[in-house]
Coordinates of C-alpha atoms in Angstrom, one line a residue:
Chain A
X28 CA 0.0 0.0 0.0
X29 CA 1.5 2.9 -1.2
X30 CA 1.8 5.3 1.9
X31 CA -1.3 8.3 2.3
X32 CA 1.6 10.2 4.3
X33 CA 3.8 10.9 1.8
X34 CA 4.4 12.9 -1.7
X35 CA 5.6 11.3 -4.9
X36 CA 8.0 12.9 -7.5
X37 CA 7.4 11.1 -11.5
X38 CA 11.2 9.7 -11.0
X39 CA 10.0 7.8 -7.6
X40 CA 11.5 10.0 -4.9
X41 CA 9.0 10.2 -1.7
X42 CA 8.9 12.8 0.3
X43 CA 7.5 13.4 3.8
X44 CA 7.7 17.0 6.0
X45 CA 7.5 16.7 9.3
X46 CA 7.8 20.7 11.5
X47 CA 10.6 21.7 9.3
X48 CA 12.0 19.0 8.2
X49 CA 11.3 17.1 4.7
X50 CA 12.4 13.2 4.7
X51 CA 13.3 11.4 1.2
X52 CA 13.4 8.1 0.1
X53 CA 12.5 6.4 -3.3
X54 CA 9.2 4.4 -3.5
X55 CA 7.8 0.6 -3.4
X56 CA 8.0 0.5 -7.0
X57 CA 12.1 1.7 -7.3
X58 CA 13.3 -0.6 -4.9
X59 CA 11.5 -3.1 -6.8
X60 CA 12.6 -2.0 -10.4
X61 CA 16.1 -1.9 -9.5
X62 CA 16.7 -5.0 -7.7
X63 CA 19.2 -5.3 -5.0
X64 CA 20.9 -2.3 -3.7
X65 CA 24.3 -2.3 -3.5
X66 CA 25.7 1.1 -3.0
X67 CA 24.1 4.4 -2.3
X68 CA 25.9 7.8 -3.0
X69 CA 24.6 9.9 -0.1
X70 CA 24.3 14.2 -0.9
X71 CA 26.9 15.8 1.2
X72 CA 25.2 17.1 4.3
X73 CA 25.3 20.8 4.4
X74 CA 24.8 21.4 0.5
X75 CA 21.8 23.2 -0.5
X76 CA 20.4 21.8 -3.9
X77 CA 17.5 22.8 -6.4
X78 CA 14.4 20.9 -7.0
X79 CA 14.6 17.8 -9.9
X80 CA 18.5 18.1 -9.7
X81 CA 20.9 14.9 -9.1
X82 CA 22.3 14.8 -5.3
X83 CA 23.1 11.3 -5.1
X84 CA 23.0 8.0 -6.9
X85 CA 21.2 4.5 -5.8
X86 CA 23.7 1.3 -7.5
X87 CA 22.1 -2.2 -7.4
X88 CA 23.7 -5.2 -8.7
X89 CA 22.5 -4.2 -12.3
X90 CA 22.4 -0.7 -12.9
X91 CA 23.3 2.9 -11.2
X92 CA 20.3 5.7 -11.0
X93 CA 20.4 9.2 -10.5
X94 CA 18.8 10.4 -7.2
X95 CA 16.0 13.9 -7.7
X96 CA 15.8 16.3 -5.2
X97 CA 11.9 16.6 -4.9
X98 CA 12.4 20.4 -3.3
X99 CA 15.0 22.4 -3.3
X100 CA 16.4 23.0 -0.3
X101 CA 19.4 22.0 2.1
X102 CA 21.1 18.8 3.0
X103 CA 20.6 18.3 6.6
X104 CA 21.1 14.6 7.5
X105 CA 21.7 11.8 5.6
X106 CA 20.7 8.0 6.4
X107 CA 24.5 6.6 7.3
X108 CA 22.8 3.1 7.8
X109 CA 22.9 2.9 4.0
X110 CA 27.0 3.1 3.7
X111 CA 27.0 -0.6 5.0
X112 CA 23.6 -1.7 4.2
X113 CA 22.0 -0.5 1.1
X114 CA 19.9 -3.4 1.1
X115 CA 17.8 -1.7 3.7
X116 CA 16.2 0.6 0.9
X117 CA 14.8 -2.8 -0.3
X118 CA 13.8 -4.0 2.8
X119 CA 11.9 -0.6 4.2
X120 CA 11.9 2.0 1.3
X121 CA 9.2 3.7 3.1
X122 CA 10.7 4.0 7.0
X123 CA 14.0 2.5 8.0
X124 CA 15.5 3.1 4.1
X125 CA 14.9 7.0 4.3
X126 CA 17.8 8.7 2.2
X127 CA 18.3 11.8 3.4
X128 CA 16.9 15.3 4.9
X129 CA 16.2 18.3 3.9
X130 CA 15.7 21.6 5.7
X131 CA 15.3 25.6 4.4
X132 CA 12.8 24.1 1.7
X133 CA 10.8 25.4 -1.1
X134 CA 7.3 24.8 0.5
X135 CA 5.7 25.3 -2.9
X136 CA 7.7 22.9 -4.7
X137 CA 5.8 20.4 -2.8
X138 CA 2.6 21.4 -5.2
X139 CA 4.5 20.2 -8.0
X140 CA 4.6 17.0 -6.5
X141 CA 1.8 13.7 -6.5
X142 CA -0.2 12.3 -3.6
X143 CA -0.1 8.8 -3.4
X144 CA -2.9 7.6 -5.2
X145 CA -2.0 10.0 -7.7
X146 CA 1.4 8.0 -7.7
X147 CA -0.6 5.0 -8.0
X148 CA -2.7 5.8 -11.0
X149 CA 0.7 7.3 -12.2
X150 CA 2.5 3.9 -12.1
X151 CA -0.3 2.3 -13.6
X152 CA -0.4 4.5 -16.8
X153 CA 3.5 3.6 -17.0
X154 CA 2.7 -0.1 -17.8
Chain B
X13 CA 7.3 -7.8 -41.9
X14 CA 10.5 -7.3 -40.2
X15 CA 12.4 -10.5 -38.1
X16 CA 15.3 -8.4 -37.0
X17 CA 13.3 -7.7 -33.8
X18 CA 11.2 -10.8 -32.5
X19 CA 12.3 -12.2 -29.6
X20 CA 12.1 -15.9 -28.8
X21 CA 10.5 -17.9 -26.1
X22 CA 12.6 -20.7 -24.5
X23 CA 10.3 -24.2 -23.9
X24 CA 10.6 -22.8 -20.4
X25 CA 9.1 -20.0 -20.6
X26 CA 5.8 -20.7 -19.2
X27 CA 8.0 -21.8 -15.9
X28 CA 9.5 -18.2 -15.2
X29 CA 5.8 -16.9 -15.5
X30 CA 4.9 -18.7 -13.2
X31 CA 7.5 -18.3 -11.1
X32 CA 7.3 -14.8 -11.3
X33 CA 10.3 -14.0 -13.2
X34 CA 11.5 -10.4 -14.4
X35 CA 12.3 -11.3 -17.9
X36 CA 14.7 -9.1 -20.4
X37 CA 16.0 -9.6 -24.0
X38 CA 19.0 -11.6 -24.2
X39 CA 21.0 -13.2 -26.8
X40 CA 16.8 -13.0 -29.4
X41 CA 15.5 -14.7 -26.3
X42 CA 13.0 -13.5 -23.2
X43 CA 14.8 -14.6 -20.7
X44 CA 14.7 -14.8 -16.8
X45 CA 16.9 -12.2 -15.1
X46 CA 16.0 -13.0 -11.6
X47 CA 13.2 -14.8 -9.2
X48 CA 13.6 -14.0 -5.7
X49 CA 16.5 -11.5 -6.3
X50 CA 20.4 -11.6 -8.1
X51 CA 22.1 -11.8 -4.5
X52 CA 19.9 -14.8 -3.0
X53 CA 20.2 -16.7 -6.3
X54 CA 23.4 -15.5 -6.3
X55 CA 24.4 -17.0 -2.5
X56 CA 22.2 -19.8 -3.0
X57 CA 24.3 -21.3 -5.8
X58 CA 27.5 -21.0 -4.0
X59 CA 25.8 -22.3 -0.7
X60 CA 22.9 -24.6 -2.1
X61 CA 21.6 -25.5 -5.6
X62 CA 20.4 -23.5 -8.2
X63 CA 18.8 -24.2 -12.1
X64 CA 19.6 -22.2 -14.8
X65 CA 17.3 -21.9 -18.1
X66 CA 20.2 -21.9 -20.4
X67 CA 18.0 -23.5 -23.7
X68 CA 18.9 -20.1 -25.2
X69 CA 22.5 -21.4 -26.2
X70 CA 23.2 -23.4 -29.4
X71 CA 24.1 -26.9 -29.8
X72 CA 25.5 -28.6 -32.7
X73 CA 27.0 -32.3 -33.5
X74 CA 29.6 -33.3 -36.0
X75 CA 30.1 -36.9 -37.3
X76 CA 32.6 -38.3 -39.9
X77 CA 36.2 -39.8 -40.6
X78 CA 37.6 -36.0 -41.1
X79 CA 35.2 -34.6 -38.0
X80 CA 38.4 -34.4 -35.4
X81 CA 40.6 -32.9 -37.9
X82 CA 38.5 -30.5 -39.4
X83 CA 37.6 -29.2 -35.4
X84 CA 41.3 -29.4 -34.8
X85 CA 41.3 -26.6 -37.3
X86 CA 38.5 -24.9 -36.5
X87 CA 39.2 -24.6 -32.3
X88 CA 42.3 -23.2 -30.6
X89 CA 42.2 -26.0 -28.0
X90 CA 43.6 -29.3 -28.9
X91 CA 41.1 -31.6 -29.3
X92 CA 42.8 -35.1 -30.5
X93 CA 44.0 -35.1 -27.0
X94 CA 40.6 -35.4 -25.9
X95 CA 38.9 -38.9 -24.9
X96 CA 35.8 -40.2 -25.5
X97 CA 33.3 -38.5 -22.1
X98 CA 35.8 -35.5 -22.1
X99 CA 34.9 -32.2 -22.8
X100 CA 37.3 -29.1 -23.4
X101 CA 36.8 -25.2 -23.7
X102 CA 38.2 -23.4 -26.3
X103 CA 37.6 -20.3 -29.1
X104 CA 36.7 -20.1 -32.6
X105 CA 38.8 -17.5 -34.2
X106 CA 38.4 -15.9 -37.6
X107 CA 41.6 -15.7 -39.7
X108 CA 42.7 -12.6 -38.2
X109 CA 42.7 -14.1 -35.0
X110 CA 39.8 -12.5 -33.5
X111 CA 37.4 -14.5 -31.6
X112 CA 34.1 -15.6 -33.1
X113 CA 32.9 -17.3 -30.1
X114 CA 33.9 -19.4 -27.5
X115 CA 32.6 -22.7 -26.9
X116 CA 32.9 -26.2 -25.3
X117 CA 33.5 -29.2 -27.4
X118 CA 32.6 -32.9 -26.2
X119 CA 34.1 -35.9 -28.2
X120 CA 30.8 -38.5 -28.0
X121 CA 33.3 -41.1 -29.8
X122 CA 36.5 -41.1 -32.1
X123 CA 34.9 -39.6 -35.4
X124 CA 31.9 -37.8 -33.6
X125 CA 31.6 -34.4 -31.4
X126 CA 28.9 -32.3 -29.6
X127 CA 29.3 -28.1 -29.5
X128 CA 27.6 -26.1 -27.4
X129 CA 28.2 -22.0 -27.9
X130 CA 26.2 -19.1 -26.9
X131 CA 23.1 -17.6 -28.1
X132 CA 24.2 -14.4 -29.9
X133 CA 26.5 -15.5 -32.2
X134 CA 25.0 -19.3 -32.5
X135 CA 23.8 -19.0 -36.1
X136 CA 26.8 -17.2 -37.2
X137 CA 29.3 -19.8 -35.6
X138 CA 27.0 -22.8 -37.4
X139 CA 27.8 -20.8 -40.8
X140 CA 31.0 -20.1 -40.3
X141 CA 32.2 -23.7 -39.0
X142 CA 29.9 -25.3 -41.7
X143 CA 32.0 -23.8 -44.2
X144 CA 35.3 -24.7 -43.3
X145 CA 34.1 -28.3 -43.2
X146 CA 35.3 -31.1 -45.4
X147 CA 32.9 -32.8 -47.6
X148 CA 32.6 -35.7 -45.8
X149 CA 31.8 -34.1 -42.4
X150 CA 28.2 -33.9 -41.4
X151 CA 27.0 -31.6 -39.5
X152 CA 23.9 -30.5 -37.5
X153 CA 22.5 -27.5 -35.8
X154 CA 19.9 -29.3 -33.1
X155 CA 19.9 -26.2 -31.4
X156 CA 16.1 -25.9 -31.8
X157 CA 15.3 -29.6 -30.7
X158 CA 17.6 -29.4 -27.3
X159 CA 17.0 -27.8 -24.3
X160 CA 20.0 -27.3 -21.5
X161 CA 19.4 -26.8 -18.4
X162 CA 22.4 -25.7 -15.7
X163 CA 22.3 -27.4 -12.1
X164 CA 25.1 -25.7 -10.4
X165 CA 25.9 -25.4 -6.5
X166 CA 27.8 -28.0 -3.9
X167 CA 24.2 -29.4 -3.0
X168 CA 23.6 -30.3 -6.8
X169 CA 25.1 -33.6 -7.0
X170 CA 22.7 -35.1 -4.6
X171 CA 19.9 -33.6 -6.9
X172 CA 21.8 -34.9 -9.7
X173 CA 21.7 -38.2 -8.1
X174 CA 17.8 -38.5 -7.6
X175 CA 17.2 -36.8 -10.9
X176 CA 18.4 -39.2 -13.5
X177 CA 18.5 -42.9 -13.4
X178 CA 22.3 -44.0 -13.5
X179 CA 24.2 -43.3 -11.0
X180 CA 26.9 -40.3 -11.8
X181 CA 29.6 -41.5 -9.0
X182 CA 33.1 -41.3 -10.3
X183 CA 31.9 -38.2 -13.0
X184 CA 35.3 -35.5 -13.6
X185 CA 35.2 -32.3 -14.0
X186 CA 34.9 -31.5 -17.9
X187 CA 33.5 -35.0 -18.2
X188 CA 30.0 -35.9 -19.4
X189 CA 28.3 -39.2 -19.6
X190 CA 24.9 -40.2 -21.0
X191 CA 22.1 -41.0 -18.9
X192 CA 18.5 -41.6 -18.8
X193 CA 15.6 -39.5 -17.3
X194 CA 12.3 -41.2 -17.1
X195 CA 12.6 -43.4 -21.2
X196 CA 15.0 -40.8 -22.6
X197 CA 18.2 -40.4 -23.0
X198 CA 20.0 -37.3 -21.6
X199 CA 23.3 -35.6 -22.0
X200 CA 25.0 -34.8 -18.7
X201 CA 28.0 -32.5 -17.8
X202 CA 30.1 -31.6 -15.5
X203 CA 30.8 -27.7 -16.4
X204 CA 29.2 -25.1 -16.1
X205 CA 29.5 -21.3 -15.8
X206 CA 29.3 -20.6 -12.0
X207 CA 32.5 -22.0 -10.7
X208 CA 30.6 -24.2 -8.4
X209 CA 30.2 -27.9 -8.7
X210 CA 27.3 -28.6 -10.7
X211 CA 26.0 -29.8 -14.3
X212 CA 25.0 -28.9 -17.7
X213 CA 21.9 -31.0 -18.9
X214 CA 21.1 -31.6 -22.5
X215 CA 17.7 -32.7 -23.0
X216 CA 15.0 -33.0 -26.2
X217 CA 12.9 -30.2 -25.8
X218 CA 10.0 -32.2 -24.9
X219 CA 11.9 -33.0 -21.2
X220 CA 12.8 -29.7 -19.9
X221 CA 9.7 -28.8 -18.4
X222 CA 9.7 -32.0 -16.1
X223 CA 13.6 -31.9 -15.8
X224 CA 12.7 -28.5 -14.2
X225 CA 9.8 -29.3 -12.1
X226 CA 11.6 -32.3 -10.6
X227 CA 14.5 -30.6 -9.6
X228 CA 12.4 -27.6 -8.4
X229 CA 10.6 -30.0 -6.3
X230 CA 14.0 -31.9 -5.0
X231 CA 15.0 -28.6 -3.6
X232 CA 17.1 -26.8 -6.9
X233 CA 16.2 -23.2 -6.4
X234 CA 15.5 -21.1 -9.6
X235 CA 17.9 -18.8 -11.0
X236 CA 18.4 -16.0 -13.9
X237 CA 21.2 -14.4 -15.8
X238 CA 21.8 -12.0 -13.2
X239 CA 23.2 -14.0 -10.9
X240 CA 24.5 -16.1 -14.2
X241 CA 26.5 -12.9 -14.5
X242 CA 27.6 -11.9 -11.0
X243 CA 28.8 -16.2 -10.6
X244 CA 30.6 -16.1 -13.7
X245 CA 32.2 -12.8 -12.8
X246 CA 33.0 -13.4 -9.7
X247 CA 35.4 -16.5 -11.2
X248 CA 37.2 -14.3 -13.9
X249 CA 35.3 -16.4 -16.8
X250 CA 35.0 -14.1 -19.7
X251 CA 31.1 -13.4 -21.5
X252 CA 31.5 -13.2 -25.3
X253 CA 31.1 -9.6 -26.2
X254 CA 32.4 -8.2 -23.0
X255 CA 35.6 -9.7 -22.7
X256 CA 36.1 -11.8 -26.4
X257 CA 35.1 -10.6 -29.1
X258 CA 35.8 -10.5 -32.9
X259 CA 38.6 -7.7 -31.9
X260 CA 40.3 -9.4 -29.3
X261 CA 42.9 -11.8 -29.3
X262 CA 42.3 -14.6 -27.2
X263 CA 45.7 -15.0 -26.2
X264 CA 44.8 -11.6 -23.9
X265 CA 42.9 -13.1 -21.9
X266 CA 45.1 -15.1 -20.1
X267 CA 43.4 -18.5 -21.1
X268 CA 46.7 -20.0 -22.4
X269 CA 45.5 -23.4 -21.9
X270 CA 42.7 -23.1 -24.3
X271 CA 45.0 -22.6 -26.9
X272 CA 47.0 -24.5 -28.6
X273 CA 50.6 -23.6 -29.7
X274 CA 51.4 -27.0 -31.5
X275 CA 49.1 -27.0 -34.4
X276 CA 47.9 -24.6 -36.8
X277 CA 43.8 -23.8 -37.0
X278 CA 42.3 -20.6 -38.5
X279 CA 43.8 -17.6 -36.9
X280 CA 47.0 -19.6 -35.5
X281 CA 49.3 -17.7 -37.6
X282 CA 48.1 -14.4 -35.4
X283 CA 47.4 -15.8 -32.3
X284 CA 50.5 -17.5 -32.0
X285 CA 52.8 -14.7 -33.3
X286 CA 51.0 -11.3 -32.4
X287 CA 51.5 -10.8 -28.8
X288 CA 49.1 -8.6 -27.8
X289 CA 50.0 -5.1 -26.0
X290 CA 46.9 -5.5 -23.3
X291 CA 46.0 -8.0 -20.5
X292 CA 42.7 -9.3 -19.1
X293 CA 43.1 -8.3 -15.2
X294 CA 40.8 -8.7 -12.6
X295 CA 40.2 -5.6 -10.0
X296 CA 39.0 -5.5 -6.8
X297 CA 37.1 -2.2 -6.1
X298 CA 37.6 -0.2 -2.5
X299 CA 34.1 -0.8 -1.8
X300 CA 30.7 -1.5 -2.8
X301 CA 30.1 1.4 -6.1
X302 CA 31.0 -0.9 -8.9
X303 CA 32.7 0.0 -12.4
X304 CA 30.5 -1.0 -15.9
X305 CA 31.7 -2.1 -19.3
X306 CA 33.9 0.8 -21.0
X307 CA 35.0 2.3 -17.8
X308 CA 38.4 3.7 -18.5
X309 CA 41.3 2.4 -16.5
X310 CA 43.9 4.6 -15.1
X311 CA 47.3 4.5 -13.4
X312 CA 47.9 6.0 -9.9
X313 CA 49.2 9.2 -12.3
X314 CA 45.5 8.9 -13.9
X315 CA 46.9 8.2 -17.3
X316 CA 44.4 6.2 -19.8
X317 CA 45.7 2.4 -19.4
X318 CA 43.3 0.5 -20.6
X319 CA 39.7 -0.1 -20.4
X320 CA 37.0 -2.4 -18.1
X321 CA 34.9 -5.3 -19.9
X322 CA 32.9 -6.2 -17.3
X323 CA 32.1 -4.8 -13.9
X324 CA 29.3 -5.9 -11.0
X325 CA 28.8 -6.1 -7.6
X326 CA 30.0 -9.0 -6.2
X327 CA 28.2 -11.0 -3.1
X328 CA 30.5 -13.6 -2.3
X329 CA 33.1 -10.7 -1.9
X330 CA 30.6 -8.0 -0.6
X331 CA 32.8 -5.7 -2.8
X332 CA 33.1 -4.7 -6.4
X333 CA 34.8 -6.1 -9.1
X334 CA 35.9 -5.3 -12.6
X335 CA 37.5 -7.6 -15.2
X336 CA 39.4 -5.8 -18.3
X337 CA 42.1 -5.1 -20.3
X338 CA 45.1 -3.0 -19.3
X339 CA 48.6 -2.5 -21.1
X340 CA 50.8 -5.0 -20.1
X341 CA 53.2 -3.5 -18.2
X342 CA 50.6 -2.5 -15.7
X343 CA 49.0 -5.3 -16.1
X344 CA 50.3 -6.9 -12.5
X345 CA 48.8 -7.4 -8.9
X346 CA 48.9 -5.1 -6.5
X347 CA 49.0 -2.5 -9.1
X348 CA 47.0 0.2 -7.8
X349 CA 44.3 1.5 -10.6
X350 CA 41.6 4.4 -10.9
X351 CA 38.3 3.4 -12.7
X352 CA 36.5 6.6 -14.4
X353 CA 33.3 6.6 -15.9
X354 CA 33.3 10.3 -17.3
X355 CA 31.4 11.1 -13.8
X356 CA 33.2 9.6 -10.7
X357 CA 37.1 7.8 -10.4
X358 CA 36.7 5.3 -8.4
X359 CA 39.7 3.1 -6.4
X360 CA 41.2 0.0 -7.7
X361 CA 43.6 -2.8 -7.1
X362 CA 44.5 -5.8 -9.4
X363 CA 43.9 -9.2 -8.1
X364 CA 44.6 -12.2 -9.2
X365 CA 41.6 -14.0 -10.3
X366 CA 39.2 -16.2 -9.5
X367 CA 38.1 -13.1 -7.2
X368 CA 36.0 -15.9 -5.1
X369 CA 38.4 -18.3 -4.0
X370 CA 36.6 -20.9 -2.8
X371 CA 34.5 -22.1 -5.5
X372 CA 33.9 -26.1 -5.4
X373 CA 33.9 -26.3 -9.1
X374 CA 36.7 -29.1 -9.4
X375 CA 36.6 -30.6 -6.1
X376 CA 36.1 -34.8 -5.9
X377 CA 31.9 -35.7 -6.4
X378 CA 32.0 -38.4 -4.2
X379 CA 32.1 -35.4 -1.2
X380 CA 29.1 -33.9 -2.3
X381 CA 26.9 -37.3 -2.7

């Protein structure tokens, strides 16, 4: 079930605000498309980075893909978990495989994003 | 009506759907990529057993009184040498020494051989080898009638054992015997592409979905190319197109024993003269980020040396690895090496391959029965 909580960017990145902080992640349907993580490049904490640009890459045993920011904003935290097991992203993309945070955020930018049964209808036109 | 795009269906098929499989083009064929995930599969053949739909590979037998000589000239292996139940891996070059595809070559009796090659280049290899055939030499391409399934992992014997009806006790590595399953006759080997102990089966196309159910049921766990790919890596065996191809001599890659420096055979007069300027090297990555296919390879002073063929994550190793071709005189271990994709350098060493040490591949059967 595709979380109610969060908000879904077209290239799979979740996103969920909590006060002032906005978590990231990729969805359900990544982890599942790119198999078995293997190695996540985390954003550099600290860096402040504009909506739909790269900040990190997810590797699985197959393929590399380019991580979105969903907002722009600034790098706050980053999940460290991931540097020695990426494999987490597969086994919780939703909670325990968070990516990273983001703070000083374009609040707007979250308009340009889709709820999840929006997601859902989205990923369903894709087949 | 174009053909250049239709993409065949092994006599499998059916099973990865219901399986569940993620299926991908490979070599004209859907094929299964991976069930329950590359790293299980992966971990499962090195720990357990695992089957392989490998029908997608061609197959084709030779018979006649000028059959061994005419392979002898055809293959950079020696293969007079070879007794009856043996099989041996070598290349088919072209004449400029290149490599047209590699294969494995089983002598069924003095004047009569079996071929298996891969799936790409399978109609081109029949064409080429069936015109540099003497007259007398009859050949077939039963590549549409067999099926070949791959039973690989140390707990495969023991499935081996229950699946056919002759017992396999006392079966080498790179041997093959016939046996039986249910009426009919099957081909078994012992190769494969994994490094583990295990078997290639050759089987009418008619068999393969029960060869494939029983083992399933005797506790064989399914497995795609992914993990095909990360095994075979993992043991420095090369994939045609990555690390041989028509371009490359297959003296480079270090398989010196597949090629024969006492006889002539198409290509020879390269192959055996032209030594080549690169090396196939395996590299172990610092950590987990892997390098791809036409990665550049650098020295320690980041100068161009050479260039990666194949590159994965590798679970055995819980690192990355990287196979490929570097100038010679770099081409040592220990040599520290920078892998750049245009985007990111990434850290190196050379290692000496297998990268997975303890594959069971060769080990005695009778400690797995």
């Amino acid at each position: 079930m595709t979380p109610q909580d969060k908000k879904f960017a077209k290239s799979h990145e979740w996103i969920k605000v909590v006060d002032d902080t906005a978590i990231v992640g990729i969805s359900d349907h990544a982890q599942e498309a790119l198999g078995d993580v293997t190695f996540v490049e985390l954003p550099e904490v600290g860096s402040v980075i504009e909506a739909q640009k790269e900040c990190g890459v997810i590797e699985s045993v197959k393929a590399a893909s380019d991580i979105y920011m969903p907002v722009s904003g600034k790098i706050s935290e980053v999940n460290s978990v991931l540097d020695d097991n990426p494999e987490k992203i597969n086994e919780s993309p939703y909670e325990d495989g968070w990516i990273f945070k983001i703070t000083d955020f374009n609040k707007s930018d979250l308009d340009n994003l889709m709820s999840a049964d929006e997601y859902d209808t989205f990923l369903e036109s894709q087949e | 009506m174009s053909t250049k795009n239709i993409i065949k269906k092994t006599v499998l098929y059916n099973q990865h759907q219901k399986l569940g499989a993620k299926m991908s083009p490979f070599g004209g064929f859907d094929m299964p990529i991976q069930y329950s995930g590359i790293i299980n599969e992966h971990m499962a053949t090195r720990t357990g057993a695992t089957l392989f739909d490998t029908c997608h590979m061609g197959e084709f037998t030779f018979v006649g009184p000028n059959a061994l000589s005419d392979l002898e000239n055809l293959l950079t292996c020696p293969v007079e040498s070879m007794e009856t139940g043996q099989c041996r891996y070598g290349f088919i070059c072209n004449e400029a020494g290149g490599v047209i595809d590699d294969q494995i070559i089983y002598r069924i009796a003095d004047d009569e051989f079996f071929m298996v090659v891969n799936a790409s280049t399978q109609e081109n290899d029949f064409k080429w080898i069936t015109s540099h055939l003497s007259e007398n030499t009859k050949a077939n391409n039963i590549t549409d009638i067999t099926a070949k399934i791959d039973l690989q992992g140390p707990k495969s014997p023991k499935i081996m054992a229950q699946l056919v009806n002759e017992p396999i006790d006392g079966m080498k590595y790179y041997r093959f015997r016939y046996n039986t399953f249910e009426n009919t006759e099957v081909l078994v080997s012992r190769t494969g592409y994994t490094g583990e102990i295990g078997f290639e089966i050759y089987c009418p196309n008619e068999l393969a979905d029960k060869i494939w159910e029983k083992c399933l049921s005797i506790g064989a766990v399914p497995a795609g190319l992914g993990a095909r790919d990360t095994l075979r890596l993992e043991m420095g065996m090369p994939l045609y197109g990555h690390e041989i191809n028509e371009k490359t001599n297959p003296t480079a890659t270090g398989f010196t024993k597949s090629i024969s420096k006492n006889k002539k055979f198409i290509g020879s007069e390269i192959v055996n003269n032209v030594e080549s300027d690169k090396l196939l090297v395996g590299i172990q990555l610092e950590g987990k980020r892997a390098g791809r296919a036409n990665d550049v390879v650098l020295n320690s002073n980041e100068e161009n040396i050479g260039i990666v063929t194949s590159g994965s994550f590798a679970p055995s190793i819980n690192k990355a690895i990287a196979m490929g071709y570097v100038d010679k005189k770099y081409a040592t271990v220990d040599t520290r090496v920078l892998l750049d994709n245009g985007r990111k350098k990434i850290e190196g060493v050379i290692v000496e391959l297998p990268f997975y040490k303890n594959a069971t591949g060769r080990k005695a059967l009778k400690n797995f029965l």
